[in-house]
Coordinates of C-alpha atoms in Angstrom, one line a residue:
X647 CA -14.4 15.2 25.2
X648 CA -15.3 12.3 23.1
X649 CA -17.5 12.7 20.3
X650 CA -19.5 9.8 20.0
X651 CA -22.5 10.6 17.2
X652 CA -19.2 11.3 14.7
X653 CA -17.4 8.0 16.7
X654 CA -20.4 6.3 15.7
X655 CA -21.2 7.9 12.0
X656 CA -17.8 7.1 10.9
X657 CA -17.9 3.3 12.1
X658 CA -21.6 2.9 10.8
X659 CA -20.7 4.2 7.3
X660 CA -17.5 2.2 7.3
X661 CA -19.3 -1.2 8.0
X662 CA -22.2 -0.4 5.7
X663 CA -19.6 0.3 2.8
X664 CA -17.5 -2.9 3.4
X665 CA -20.7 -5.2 4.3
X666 CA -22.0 -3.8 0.6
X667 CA -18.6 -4.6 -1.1
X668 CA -18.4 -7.9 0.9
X669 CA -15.1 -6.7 2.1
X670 CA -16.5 -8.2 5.5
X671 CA -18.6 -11.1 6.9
X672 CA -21.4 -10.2 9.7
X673 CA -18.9 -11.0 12.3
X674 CA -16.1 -9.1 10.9
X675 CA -18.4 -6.3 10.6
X676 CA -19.3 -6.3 14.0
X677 CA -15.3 -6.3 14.8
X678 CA -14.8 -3.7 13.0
X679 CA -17.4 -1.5 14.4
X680 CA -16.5 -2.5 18.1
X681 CA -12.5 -1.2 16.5
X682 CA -13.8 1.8 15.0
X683 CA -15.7 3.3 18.0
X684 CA -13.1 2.8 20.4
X685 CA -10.4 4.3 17.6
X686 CA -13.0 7.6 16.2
X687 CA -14.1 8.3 20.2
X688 CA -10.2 9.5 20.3
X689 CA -9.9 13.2 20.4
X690 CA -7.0 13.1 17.8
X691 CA -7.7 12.5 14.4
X692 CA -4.2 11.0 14.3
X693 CA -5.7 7.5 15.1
X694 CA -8.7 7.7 12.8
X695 CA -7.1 8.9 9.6
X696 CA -4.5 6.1 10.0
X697 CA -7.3 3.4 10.8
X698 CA -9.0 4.5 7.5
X699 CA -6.8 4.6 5.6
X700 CA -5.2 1.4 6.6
X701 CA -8.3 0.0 5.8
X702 CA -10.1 1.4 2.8
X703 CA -6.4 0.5 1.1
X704 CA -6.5 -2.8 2.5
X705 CA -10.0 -3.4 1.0
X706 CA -8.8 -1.9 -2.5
X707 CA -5.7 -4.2 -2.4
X708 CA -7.6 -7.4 -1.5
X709 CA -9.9 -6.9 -4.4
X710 CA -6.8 -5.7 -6.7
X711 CA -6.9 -8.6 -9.5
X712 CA -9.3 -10.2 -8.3
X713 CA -9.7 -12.7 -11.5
X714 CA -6.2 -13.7 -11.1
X715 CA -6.7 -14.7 -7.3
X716 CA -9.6 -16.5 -8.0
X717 CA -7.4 -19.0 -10.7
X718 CA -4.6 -19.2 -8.5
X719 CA -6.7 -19.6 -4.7
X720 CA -10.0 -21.9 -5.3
X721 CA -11.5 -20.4 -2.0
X722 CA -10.9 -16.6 -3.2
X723 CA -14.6 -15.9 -3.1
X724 CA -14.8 -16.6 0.4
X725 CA -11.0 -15.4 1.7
X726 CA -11.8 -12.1 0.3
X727 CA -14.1 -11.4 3.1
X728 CA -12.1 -10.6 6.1
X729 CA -13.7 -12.0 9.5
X730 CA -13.8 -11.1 13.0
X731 CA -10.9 -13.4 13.7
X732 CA -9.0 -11.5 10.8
X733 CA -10.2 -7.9 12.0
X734 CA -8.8 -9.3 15.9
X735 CA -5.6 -10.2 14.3
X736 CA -5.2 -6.7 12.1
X737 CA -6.9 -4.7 15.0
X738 CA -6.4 -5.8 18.3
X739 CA -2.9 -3.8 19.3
X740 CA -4.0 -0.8 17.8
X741 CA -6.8 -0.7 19.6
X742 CA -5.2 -1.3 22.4
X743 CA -3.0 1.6 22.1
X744 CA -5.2 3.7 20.9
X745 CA -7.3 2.6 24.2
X746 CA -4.0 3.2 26.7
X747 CA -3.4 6.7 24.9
X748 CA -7.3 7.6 25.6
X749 CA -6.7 6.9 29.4
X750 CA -3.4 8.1 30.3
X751 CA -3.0 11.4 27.9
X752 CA -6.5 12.6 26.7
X753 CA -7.5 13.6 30.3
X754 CA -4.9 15.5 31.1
X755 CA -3.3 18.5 30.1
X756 CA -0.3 16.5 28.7
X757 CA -1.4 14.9 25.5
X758 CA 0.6 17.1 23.2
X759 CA 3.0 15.2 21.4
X760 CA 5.4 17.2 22.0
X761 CA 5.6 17.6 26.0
X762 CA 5.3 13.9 26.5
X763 CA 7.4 10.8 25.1
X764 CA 5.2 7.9 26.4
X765 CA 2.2 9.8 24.1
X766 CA 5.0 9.8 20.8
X767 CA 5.6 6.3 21.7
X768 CA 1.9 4.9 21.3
X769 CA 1.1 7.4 18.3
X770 CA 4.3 5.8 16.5
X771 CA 3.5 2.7 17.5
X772 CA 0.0 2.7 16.4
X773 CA 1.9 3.6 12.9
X774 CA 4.1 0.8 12.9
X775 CA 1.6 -1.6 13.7
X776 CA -0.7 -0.8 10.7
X777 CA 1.9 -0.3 8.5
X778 CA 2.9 -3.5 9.3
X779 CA -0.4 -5.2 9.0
X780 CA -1.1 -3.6 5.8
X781 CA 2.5 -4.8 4.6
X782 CA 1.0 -8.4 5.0
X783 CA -1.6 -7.2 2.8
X784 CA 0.1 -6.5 0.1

């Protein structure tokens, strides 16, 4: 079963921090909760622990030099806070799989791994995405 006060503790903290670091604008935050409940309500911790740390490293790395950014990009200021149409771009499929895994292998009694290859598929999937997005990052 879902836990939803940790769901929602995790995602609150999470947009507090980045609002507070300006890592996001009001709308991005509000993406990026709506992402992080649906990824933390998982029963696997797989899905969190990648979102976080996609994310928090993300949010390091966008800041990483930030002098230097702002002599070579004159709108640095503003394109260090990511938006709700950024958060869409970077979120969207992993939430999505996250989402499919949630309905078709959380119910039942086959979400190990393991026992099921459609379940390896999303997890590794989920992976690649992220990795991929934060490979655009850096």
């Amino acid at each position: 079963m879902p836990n939803y006060l940790l769901a929602l503790a995790i995602s609150s903290a999470i947009v507090i921090h980045s609002r507070r670091k300006k890592s996001l604008s009001p709308d991005g935050a509000a993406g990026a909760f709506a992402l992080g409940m649906a990824t933390a309500t998982s029963t696997y911790a797989y899905f969190t622990a990648i979102l976080l740390a996609f994310f928090l490293s993300s949010s390091k790395l966008t800041k990483f030099k930030a002098q230097r950014k702002k002599q070579l990009e004159s709108d640095y200021e503003h394109s260090s806070e990511r938006t709700l149409i950024q958060v869409i771009c970077n979120g969207l499929v992993g939430g999505v799989l996250v989402l499919l895994f949630q309905i078709y292998f959380e119910s039942s009694s086959s979400a190990c791994f393991d026992q099921d290859k459609t379940a390896l598929v999303l997890l590794w999937a989920y992976m690649g995405h992220y990795a991929c997005c934060a490979g655009d990052t850096v």
